[in-house]
CSV table of C-alpha atoms in Angstrom, one decimal:
chain,number,residue,atom,x,y,z
A,14,MET,CA,32.4,-26.4,-18.2
A,15,TYR,CA,30.3,-27.0,-15.2
A,16,ILE,CA,27.4,-25.3,-13.4
A,17,ARG,CA,28.5,-25.5,-9.8
A,18,ALA,CA,25.8,-23.4,-8.2
A,19,THR,CA,22.7,-21.4,-8.8
A,20,GLY,CA,20.8,-18.6,-7.2
A,21,ASN,CA,17.4,-17.6,-8.4
A,22,ILE,CA,14.7,-15.1,-7.5
A,23,SER,CA,11.6,-15.5,-9.7
A,24,PRO,CA,7.8,-15.3,-9.5
A,25,GLN,CA,8.0,-18.9,-8.2
A,26,LYS,CA,9.4,-20.1,-4.8
A,27,THR,CA,13.0,-20.5,-6.0
A,28,PHE,CA,15.1,-18.5,-3.6
A,29,GLY,CA,16.9,-20.4,-0.8
A,30,HIS,CA,16.7,-23.7,-2.6
A,31,PRO,CA,13.3,-24.9,-1.4
A,32,PRO,CA,11.9,-28.2,-2.7
A,33,PHE,CA,12.1,-27.9,-6.5
A,34,LEU,CA,8.9,-26.2,-7.8
A,35,SER,CA,6.8,-28.3,-5.5
A,36,GLU,CA,4.3,-25.5,-4.8
A,37,PRO,CA,3.8,-23.6,-8.1
A,38,VAL,CA,2.4,-20.1,-7.6
A,39,GLU,CA,-0.6,-19.0,-9.7
A,40,TYR,CA,-1.2,-15.4,-10.6
A,41,SER,CA,-4.2,-13.7,-12.0
A,42,GLY,CA,-3.5,-10.8,-14.4
A,43,ASN,CA,-0.9,-10.3,-17.1
A,44,ARG,CA,2.0,-9.6,-14.7
A,45,LEU,CA,4.1,-12.0,-12.7
A,46,ALA,CA,6.2,-10.4,-9.9
A,47,CYS,CA,9.2,-12.0,-8.2
A,48,ILE,CA,8.8,-13.5,-4.7
A,49,GLU,CA,11.4,-11.6,-2.8
A,50,PRO,CA,13.3,-12.8,0.3
A,51,ASP,CA,13.9,-10.7,3.4
A,52,TYR,CA,17.1,-8.9,2.4
A,53,LYS,CA,18.1,-7.8,5.9
A,54,GLY,CA,20.2,-11.0,6.5
A,55,LEU,CA,21.6,-11.0,3.1
A,56,ILE,CA,22.7,-7.4,2.3
A,57,ASP,CA,24.2,-4.7,4.6
A,58,ALA,CA,21.4,-2.4,5.8
A,59,LYS,CA,23.4,0.7,4.9
A,60,LEU,CA,23.7,-0.5,1.3
A,61,ILE,CA,20.1,-1.7,1.0
A,62,ARG,CA,18.7,1.8,1.3
A,63,ARG,CA,20.2,2.9,-2.0
A,64,MET,CA,19.3,-0.3,-3.8
A,65,SER,CA,16.1,-0.5,-5.9
A,66,ARG,CA,14.2,-3.7,-6.1
A,67,ILE,CA,16.0,-5.2,-9.1
A,68,ILE,CA,19.4,-4.4,-7.5
A,69,ARG,CA,18.4,-6.2,-4.3
A,70,MET,CA,17.1,-9.2,-6.3
A,71,GLY,CA,20.3,-9.4,-8.4
A,72,VAL,CA,22.7,-9.0,-5.5
A,73,ALA,CA,20.7,-11.5,-3.3
A,74,ALA,CA,20.6,-14.1,-6.1
A,75,ALA,CA,24.3,-13.7,-6.7
A,76,MET,CA,25.1,-14.1,-3.0
A,77,GLU,CA,23.0,-17.2,-2.8
A,78,CYS,CA,24.8,-18.7,-5.8
A,79,LEU,CA,28.3,-17.8,-4.4
A,80,GLN,CA,27.4,-19.2,-1.0
A,81,GLU,CA,26.3,-22.5,-2.5
A,82,ALA,CA,29.5,-22.7,-4.5
A,83,GLY,CA,31.6,-21.8,-1.5
A,84,VAL,CA,33.2,-19.0,-3.5
A,85,THR,CA,33.9,-15.7,-1.9
A,86,LYS,CA,35.7,-14.0,-4.9
A,87,PRO,CA,34.9,-15.2,-8.4
A,88,ASP,CA,37.5,-14.7,-11.1
A,89,ALA,CA,34.9,-12.8,-13.1
A,90,ILE,CA,31.4,-11.3,-12.7
A,91,VAL,CA,29.4,-11.1,-15.9
A,92,THR,CA,25.8,-9.9,-16.0
A,93,GLY,CA,23.2,-9.6,-18.7
A,94,THR,CA,20.2,-7.3,-18.7
A,95,ALA,CA,18.0,-5.9,-21.4
A,96,TYR,CA,16.1,-3.3,-19.4
A,97,GLY,CA,18.6,-2.5,-16.7
A,98,CYS,CA,17.5,-0.8,-13.5
A,99,MET,CA,14.1,0.4,-14.8
A,100,GLU,CA,12.7,1.6,-11.5
A,101,ASP,CA,15.6,4.1,-11.0
A,102,THR,CA,15.5,5.1,-14.7
A,103,GLY,CA,11.7,5.8,-14.3
A,104,LEU,CA,12.3,7.7,-11.2
A,105,PHE,CA,15.1,9.8,-12.7
A,106,LEU,CA,13.1,10.6,-15.9
A,107,THR,CA,10.0,11.4,-13.9
A,108,ARG,CA,11.9,13.9,-11.8
A,109,MET,CA,13.4,15.4,-14.9
A,110,VAL,CA,9.9,16.2,-16.0
A,111,GLU,CA,8.6,17.2,-12.6
A,112,PHE,CA,11.5,19.5,-11.8
A,113,ASN,CA,11.9,20.9,-15.3
A,114,GLU,CA,15.3,19.2,-15.8
A,115,GLU,CA,16.7,20.8,-12.6
A,116,LEU,CA,17.4,19.7,-9.1
A,117,LEU,CA,17.9,16.0,-10.0
A,118,THR,CA,18.8,13.7,-7.2
A,119,PRO,CA,22.0,11.8,-7.8
A,120,THR,CA,21.1,8.3,-6.4
A,121,ALA,CA,18.5,7.3,-9.0
A,122,PHE,CA,20.8,8.4,-11.8
A,123,ILE,CA,23.8,6.6,-10.4
A,124,GLN,CA,21.8,3.4,-9.8
A,125,SER,CA,20.0,3.5,-13.1
A,126,THR,CA,22.9,2.2,-15.2
A,127,HIS,CA,22.8,-1.3,-16.6
A,128,ASN,CA,26.0,-2.4,-14.9
A,129,THR,CA,24.9,-1.4,-11.4
A,130,ILE,CA,24.1,-4.9,-10.3
A,131,GLY,CA,27.4,-6.4,-11.4
A,132,ALA,CA,29.2,-3.4,-9.9
A,133,GLN,CA,27.3,-3.7,-6.6
A,134,ILE,CA,28.2,-7.4,-6.4
A,135,GLY,CA,31.9,-6.5,-7.0
A,136,LEU,CA,31.8,-3.8,-4.3
A,137,LEU,CA,30.1,-6.1,-1.8
A,138,LEU,CA,32.7,-8.8,-2.4
A,139,GLN,CA,35.5,-6.3,-2.7
A,140,CYS,CA,36.3,-8.1,-5.9
A,141,ASN,CA,38.3,-6.2,-8.4
A,142,ASN,CA,38.4,-9.0,-11.0
A,143,TYR,CA,36.9,-8.9,-14.5
A,144,ASN,CA,33.4,-7.3,-14.3
A,145,ASN,CA,31.3,-6.8,-17.4
A,146,ALA,CA,27.6,-6.2,-18.2
A,147,PHE,CA,25.9,-7.1,-21.5
A,148,VAL,CA,22.9,-5.1,-22.7
A,149,HIS,CA,21.9,-6.9,-25.9
A,150,ARG,CA,18.1,-7.0,-25.8
A,151,GLY,CA,17.0,-10.6,-26.1
A,152,PHE,CA,20.6,-11.8,-26.2
A,153,SER,CA,21.7,-10.1,-23.0
A,154,PHE,CA,21.9,-13.3,-20.9
A,155,GLU,CA,23.3,-15.4,-23.8
A,156,SER,CA,26.0,-12.8,-24.4
A,157,ALA,CA,27.0,-12.8,-20.7
A,158,LEU,CA,27.0,-16.6,-20.7
A,159,LEU,CA,29.1,-16.7,-23.8
A,160,ASP,CA,31.6,-14.3,-22.3
A,161,GLY,CA,31.8,-16.4,-19.2
A,162,MET,CA,32.3,-19.6,-21.2
A,163,MET,CA,35.1,-18.0,-23.2
A,164,LEU,CA,36.8,-16.8,-20.1
A,165,LEU,CA,36.8,-20.4,-18.8
A,166,LYS,CA,37.7,-21.9,-22.2
A,167,GLU,CA,40.7,-19.5,-22.6
A,168,LYS,CA,41.8,-20.2,-19.1
A,169,GLU,CA,41.4,-16.5,-18.1
A,170,ALA,CA,39.3,-17.7,-15.2
A,171,THR,CA,38.7,-20.9,-13.2
A,172,ASN,CA,35.3,-19.8,-12.1
A,173,VAL,CA,32.9,-17.2,-13.3
A,174,LEU,CA,29.7,-15.7,-11.8
A,175,VAL,CA,27.2,-15.2,-14.7
A,176,GLY,CA,23.7,-13.9,-14.2
A,177,ALA,CA,20.7,-12.2,-15.8
A,178,ILE,CA,18.5,-9.6,-14.3
A,179,ASP,CA,15.4,-7.9,-15.6
A,180,GLU,CA,12.5,-6.3,-13.9
A,181,ILE,CA,9.1,-5.1,-14.8
A,182,THR,CA,7.9,-1.8,-13.2
A,183,ASN,CA,4.6,0.0,-13.2
A,184,ILE,CA,5.9,2.3,-15.9
A,185,SER,CA,7.5,-0.3,-18.1
A,186,HIS,CA,4.5,-2.6,-17.7
A,187,ALA,CA,2.1,0.2,-18.7
A,188,ILE,CA,4.2,1.1,-21.8
A,189,LEU,CA,4.7,-2.5,-23.0
A,190,ASN,CA,1.0,-3.3,-22.3
A,191,ARG,CA,0.0,-0.4,-24.5
A,192,MET,CA,2.3,-1.7,-27.2
A,193,GLY,CA,0.3,-4.9,-27.1
A,194,LEU,CA,2.9,-7.3,-25.7
A,195,TYR,CA,0.6,-8.7,-23.0
A,196,LYS,CA,-2.7,-10.5,-22.9
A,197,GLN,CA,-5.8,-8.5,-22.1
A,198,GLY,CA,-8.9,-9.5,-20.0
A,199,GLN,CA,-8.9,-12.4,-17.5
A,200,VAL,CA,-5.5,-14.0,-17.6
A,201,SER,CA,-3.8,-16.6,-15.3
A,202,ASN,CA,-0.3,-18.0,-15.7
A,203,GLY,CA,-1.7,-21.4,-14.8
A,204,GLU,CA,-4.0,-21.3,-17.8
A,205,LEU,CA,-1.4,-19.7,-20.2
A,206,PHE,CA,-1.1,-22.8,-22.4
A,207,LYS,CA,-4.7,-23.9,-22.0
A,208,THR,CA,-7.9,-22.3,-23.0
A,209,ILE,CA,-7.2,-18.6,-22.6
A,210,GLY,CA,-3.7,-18.7,-24.0
A,211,ILE,CA,-4.4,-20.6,-27.2
A,212,GLY,CA,-4.5,-18.5,-30.4
A,213,THR,CA,-4.6,-15.1,-28.7
A,214,LYS,CA,-2.3,-12.2,-29.0
A,215,GLY,CA,0.1,-11.3,-26.2
A,216,THR,CA,1.9,-13.0,-23.4
A,217,ILE,CA,2.3,-12.4,-19.6
A,218,ALA,CA,5.0,-10.0,-18.2
A,219,GLY,CA,7.7,-11.6,-16.1
A,220,GLU,CA,10.9,-10.8,-14.4
A,221,GLY,CA,13.7,-12.5,-12.6
A,222,ALA,CA,17.3,-12.6,-11.3
A,223,SER,CA,19.2,-15.9,-12.0
A,224,PHE,CA,22.8,-16.4,-11.3
A,225,PHE,CA,25.2,-19.3,-12.1
A,226,LEU,CA,28.7,-20.2,-10.9
A,227,LEU,CA,30.5,-21.7,-13.8
A,228,ALA,CA,33.7,-23.6,-13.3
A,229,ASN,CA,36.1,-25.3,-15.7
A,230,GLU,CA,36.9,-28.1,-13.4
A,231,PRO,CA,34.2,-30.6,-12.2
A,232,SER,CA,33.2,-31.0,-8.6
A,233,ALA,CA,31.1,-33.5,-6.7
A,234,THR,CA,28.2,-31.1,-6.3
A,235,ASP,CA,27.8,-29.7,-9.8
A,236,TYR,CA,24.4,-29.3,-11.3
A,237,ALA,CA,25.2,-30.1,-14.9
A,238,LYS,CA,27.7,-29.7,-17.6
A,239,LEU,CA,27.2,-26.7,-20.0
A,240,GLU,CA,27.9,-28.2,-23.4
A,241,GLY,CA,27.2,-25.4,-25.8
A,242,LEU,CA,25.4,-22.2,-26.7
A,243,LYS,CA,24.3,-20.7,-30.0
A,244,THR,CA,22.4,-17.5,-30.9
A,245,PHE,CA,20.9,-16.5,-34.2
A,246,TYR,CA,19.2,-13.3,-35.2
A,247,LYS,CA,16.0,-12.8,-37.2
A,248,PRO,CA,15.9,-16.1,-39.1
A,249,GLN,CA,14.0,-16.0,-42.4
A,250,GLY,CA,11.8,-19.0,-41.8
A,251,ILE,CA,11.3,-22.3,-40.1
A,252,GLU,CA,13.8,-24.0,-42.5
A,253,GLU,CA,16.5,-21.6,-41.3
A,254,ILE,CA,15.7,-22.2,-37.7
A,255,GLU,CA,15.8,-26.0,-38.3
A,256,ALA,CA,19.2,-25.5,-40.0
A,257,HIS,CA,20.5,-23.6,-37.0
A,258,ILE,CA,19.3,-26.3,-34.6
A,259,SER,CA,20.8,-29.1,-36.7
A,260,SER,CA,24.2,-27.4,-37.1
A,261,PHE,CA,24.3,-26.6,-33.4
A,262,LEU,CA,23.7,-30.3,-32.5
A,263,ALA,CA,26.1,-31.4,-35.2
A,264,ALA,CA,28.8,-29.2,-33.6
A,265,GLN,CA,28.1,-31.0,-30.4
A,266,SER,CA,28.3,-34.4,-32.2
A,267,ILE,CA,24.8,-35.4,-31.2
A,268,GLY,CA,21.4,-35.9,-32.8
A,269,LEU,CA,18.0,-34.9,-31.7
A,270,ASP,CA,17.2,-38.5,-30.7
A,271,GLU,CA,19.9,-38.1,-28.1
A,272,ILE,CA,18.2,-35.2,-26.4
A,273,ASP,CA,16.0,-36.4,-23.5
A,274,LEU,CA,14.1,-33.1,-23.1
A,275,ILE,CA,13.6,-29.9,-25.0
A,276,ILE,CA,12.6,-26.8,-23.0
A,277,THR,CA,11.0,-24.3,-25.3
A,278,GLY,CA,10.2,-20.7,-24.8
A,279,LYS,CA,6.5,-20.9,-25.7
A,280,ASN,CA,4.9,-17.8,-24.1
A,281,GLY,CA,1.2,-17.9,-25.1
A,282,ASP,CA,1.4,-15.3,-27.8
A,283,ALA,CA,-0.1,-16.8,-31.0
A,284,LYS,CA,2.4,-15.4,-33.4
A,285,SER,CA,5.4,-16.1,-31.2
A,286,ASP,CA,4.3,-19.7,-30.5
A,287,GLU,CA,3.8,-20.4,-34.1
A,288,ILE,CA,7.5,-21.2,-34.4
A,289,PHE,CA,7.3,-23.8,-31.7
A,290,ALA,CA,4.1,-25.3,-33.1
A,291,GLN,CA,5.7,-25.8,-36.5
A,292,LEU,CA,8.8,-27.4,-35.0
A,293,GLN,CA,6.7,-29.7,-32.9
A,294,HIS,CA,5.2,-31.0,-36.2
A,295,ARG,CA,8.6,-31.1,-37.9
A,296,ILE,CA,12.0,-31.9,-36.3
A,297,PHE,CA,10.7,-31.9,-32.7
A,298,SER,CA,7.8,-34.4,-33.6
A,299,ARG,CA,9.4,-37.2,-31.6
A,300,SER,CA,10.9,-35.1,-28.8
A,301,ASN,CA,9.8,-34.6,-25.3
A,302,LEU,CA,8.9,-30.9,-24.9
A,303,VAL,CA,8.1,-28.8,-21.9
A,304,ASN,CA,7.4,-25.0,-21.6
A,305,TYR,CA,8.4,-22.8,-18.8
A,306,LYS,CA,7.1,-19.2,-19.3
A,307,ASN,CA,3.9,-20.0,-17.4
A,308,LEU,CA,6.3,-20.0,-14.3
A,309,CYS,CA,8.3,-16.9,-14.8
A,310,GLY,CA,6.5,-14.8,-17.5
A,311,GLU,CA,8.1,-13.4,-20.6
A,312,TYR,CA,11.1,-11.0,-20.4
A,313,PRO,CA,14.2,-10.6,-22.5
A,314,THR,CA,16.5,-12.6,-20.2
A,315,ALA,CA,14.0,-15.4,-19.4
A,316,THR,CA,16.4,-18.0,-20.9
A,317,ALA,CA,18.3,-17.7,-17.6
A,318,PHE,CA,15.3,-19.1,-15.8
A,319,ALA,CA,15.1,-21.9,-18.3
A,320,LEU,CA,18.8,-22.7,-17.7
A,321,TRP,CA,18.1,-22.8,-13.9
A,322,LEU,CA,15.2,-25.1,-14.6
A,323,ALA,CA,17.2,-27.4,-16.8
A,324,ALA,CA,20.1,-27.5,-14.3
A,325,ASN,CA,17.7,-28.4,-11.5
A,326,ILE,CA,15.9,-31.1,-13.5
A,327,ILE,CA,19.2,-32.8,-14.2
A,328,LYS,CA,20.6,-32.4,-10.7
A,329,SER,CA,17.5,-33.4,-8.8
A,330,GLU,CA,16.5,-36.1,-11.4
A,331,THR,CA,12.9,-35.0,-10.9
A,332,MET,CA,10.4,-33.4,-13.2
A,333,PRO,CA,8.1,-31.0,-11.4
A,334,THR,CA,4.5,-31.8,-12.2
A,335,VAL,CA,3.8,-28.2,-13.0
A,336,LEU,CA,5.8,-28.7,-16.3
A,337,GLU,CA,3.2,-31.1,-17.7
A,338,TYR,CA,5.8,-33.5,-19.0
A,339,THR,CA,4.4,-36.2,-21.2
A,340,GLY,CA,7.6,-38.2,-21.9
A,341,PRO,CA,8.4,-41.5,-20.3
A,342,LYS,CA,8.6,-41.1,-16.6
A,343,GLU,CA,11.1,-43.9,-16.0
A,344,LYS,CA,13.7,-42.5,-18.4
A,345,PRO,CA,16.3,-40.4,-16.6
A,346,ILE,CA,16.8,-37.0,-18.1
A,347,LYS,CA,20.5,-36.7,-18.9
A,348,ARG,CA,20.6,-34.2,-21.7
A,349,ILE,CA,18.4,-31.0,-22.2
A,350,LEU,CA,18.2,-28.7,-25.1
A,351,ILE,CA,16.8,-25.2,-24.5
A,352,TYR,CA,15.4,-23.4,-27.5
A,353,ASP,CA,14.1,-20.0,-26.9
A,354,HIS,CA,13.4,-16.8,-28.8
A,355,TYR,CA,12.4,-13.3,-27.8
A,356,GLN,CA,9.8,-11.7,-30.0
A,357,SER,CA,10.9,-14.0,-32.9
A,358,VAL,CA,14.0,-11.9,-33.3
A,359,HIS,CA,16.6,-13.2,-30.8
A,360,HIS,CA,16.9,-17.0,-30.9
A,361,SER,CA,19.1,-19.1,-28.7
A,362,LEU,CA,20.0,-22.7,-28.2
A,363,LEU,CA,21.6,-24.0,-25.0
A,364,LEU,CA,22.7,-27.6,-24.3
A,365,ILE,CA,23.4,-29.0,-20.9
A,366,SER,CA,23.9,-32.6,-19.8
A,367,ALA,CA,24.4,-34.6,-16.6
A,368,CYS,CA,28.0,-34.6,-15.3
B,19,MET,CA,13.0,20.2,13.2
B,20,LEU,CA,10.7,17.2,13.2
B,21,ASP,CA,9.6,18.0,9.6
B,22,LEU,CA,13.2,18.3,8.5
B,23,LYS,CA,14.1,14.9,10.0
B,24,THR,CA,11.1,13.4,8.2
B,25,GLN,CA,12.3,14.9,5.0
B,26,ILE,CA,15.8,13.7,5.5
B,27,ILE,CA,14.6,10.2,6.2
B,28,ALA,CA,12.4,10.2,3.0
B,29,GLN,CA,15.1,11.8,0.8
B,30,LEU,CA,17.8,9.4,1.9
B,31,ASN,CA,15.6,6.4,2.2
B,32,LEU,CA,16.7,5.7,5.8
B,33,GLN,CA,14.2,2.9,6.1
B,34,ASP,CA,14.9,1.8,9.6
B,35,LEU,CA,15.0,5.2,11.2
B,36,LYS,CA,12.2,7.3,12.7
B,37,PRO,CA,12.4,11.1,13.2
B,38,GLU,CA,12.8,10.6,17.0
B,39,ASP,CA,15.8,8.3,16.4
B,40,ILE,CA,17.8,11.3,15.1
B,41,ALA,CA,19.1,13.6,17.8
B,42,ASN,CA,19.1,17.3,17.0
B,43,ASP,CA,22.8,17.6,17.5
B,44,GLN,CA,23.8,14.2,16.2
B,45,PRO,CA,26.5,14.4,13.5
B,46,LEU,CA,24.9,13.5,10.1
B,47,PHE,CA,28.1,12.2,8.5
B,48,VAL,CA,30.7,9.5,9.3
B,49,GLU,CA,30.4,8.7,13.0
B,50,GLY,CA,26.8,9.9,13.4
B,51,LEU,CA,24.2,8.7,10.9
B,52,GLY,CA,27.0,7.5,8.7
B,53,LEU,CA,26.0,9.5,5.6
B,54,ASP,CA,28.4,9.9,2.7
B,55,SER,CA,29.1,12.2,-0.2
B,56,ILE,CA,26.2,11.0,-2.3
B,57,ASP,CA,23.9,11.8,0.7
B,58,ALA,CA,25.4,15.3,0.8
B,59,LEU,CA,24.3,15.8,-2.8
B,60,GLU,CA,20.8,14.5,-1.9
B,61,LEU,CA,20.7,17.0,1.0
B,62,ILE,CA,21.7,19.9,-1.3
B,63,VAL,CA,18.8,18.9,-3.6
B,64,LEU,CA,16.5,18.7,-0.6
B,65,LEU,CA,17.3,22.3,0.4
B,66,GLN,CA,16.7,23.5,-3.1
B,67,GLN,CA,13.5,21.5,-3.7
B,68,SER,CA,11.8,22.0,-0.4
B,69,TYR,CA,13.1,25.4,0.8
B,70,LYS,CA,14.3,27.0,-2.4
B,71,ILE,CA,17.7,27.5,-0.8
B,72,LYS,CA,20.7,27.2,-3.0
B,73,LEU,CA,24.0,26.4,-1.2
B,74,SER,CA,26.1,29.1,-2.9
B,75,ASN,CA,29.4,28.4,-1.2
B,76,ALA,CA,30.5,24.7,-1.2
B,77,ASP,CA,32.9,25.5,1.7
B,78,ASP,CA,29.8,26.0,3.8
B,79,GLY,CA,28.7,22.4,3.3
B,80,PRO,CA,30.4,20.8,6.3
B,81,LYS,CA,29.1,23.5,8.7
B,82,VAL,CA,25.5,23.5,7.3
B,83,PHE,CA,25.2,19.7,7.2
B,84,ARG,CA,26.8,19.0,10.5
B,85,SER,CA,23.5,18.1,12.2
B,86,VAL,CA,19.8,18.6,11.9
B,87,ARG,CA,20.0,21.7,14.1
B,88,THR,CA,22.7,23.4,11.9
B,89,MET,CA,20.6,22.6,8.8
B,90,ALA,CA,17.5,24.0,10.5
B,91,GLU,CA,19.3,27.1,11.5
B,92,TYR,CA,20.6,27.6,8.0
B,93,ILE,CA,17.1,27.2,6.6
B,94,THR,CA,15.6,29.6,9.1
B,95,ALA,CA,18.3,32.2,8.4
B,96,HIS,CA,17.9,32.0,4.6
B,97,GLN,CA,14.2,32.0,4.7
B,98,ALA,CA,14.3,35.2,6.8
B,99,GLN,CA,16.6,36.7,4.2
B,100,ASN,CA,14.3,35.8,1.4
B,101,VAL,CA,11.2,37.4,3.0
């Protein structure tokens, strides 16, 4: 199956298909916030007023993706989100406390559900086709993607809009920060894998809305071919992780030496990155590796940003300098493996190749 | 009525409107401001939260929420009753 179009709102300049990561954005602090477009030209003003930030981001990214694909009504809309619409959830819960569980306003409650974004896209498009939302923590995007791939494979659909959306709000950032997920002190995303990031606890918070139009027939403007996806849960050790990687590649009938680039989910947290460090000394020792979470931060559906990144590397045949790629510059990148994990629990492998 | 208009704008997140954009007798629903049933619930909550007025009879809704003026009259009448 093929990635025909993408739409992405992230902490980088990605919306509206600007030159591919040519102006990386640096942040100080442990929280990366999405760069949002002006929604007025994208979403009906009457609908915008009820949409929280994440709903606007999701809907706008989906619209951009559909517009690029020239699709007005996809055969299916599948979304993945771990946190859902946190802002509305926070608002609703805060009001429950403030008003002693009485006089609760309906809008925040209605919009707080995890399927709101997929539903809003369906409503906007007046699309009554298959519409599903996956809420599987660190597997949310992968589950949505797998659903989309199966719909295409089983010929239930000819094109599927698949996306991932997660936001960080003041409330969720404060809670996750208190739980020790993020780095303390002076932090900058540009330095995440350099001096300040090495060997210290925590990562940087991120968020994003990434959408993909998948189709089972090729077209002249496709980004890449989506070859395979695999998830695995709580592996016991590095040997088990290596076994999963090997079996995944074997299922695709390729070896590691046929992969031009591996995008890894290194996030700056010493414990989390230990897995990547070990692999780099073992089965990835001869591979070209790049990391991406300095661009979008860490969040449960960050793999969607990695897929957007990989698709754009293949389509544009360029490697943004911000990725600090050390492999041979003259060699075209035709096949990319994404290996990511969220908090060492949810692991995923994605393989894409040039069409 | 200016305060009420400000409260309605805040409660319903009518971002592009200012209080002076809403006429006192302008219909709030459908052809006027274009509010819908979810907004009606928000307005009921507004009455309860800000004025401690509970709309006891649902059939009164269309009459009470016809315009800012009818809302204001309803609030004034009920506040007088509560004194």
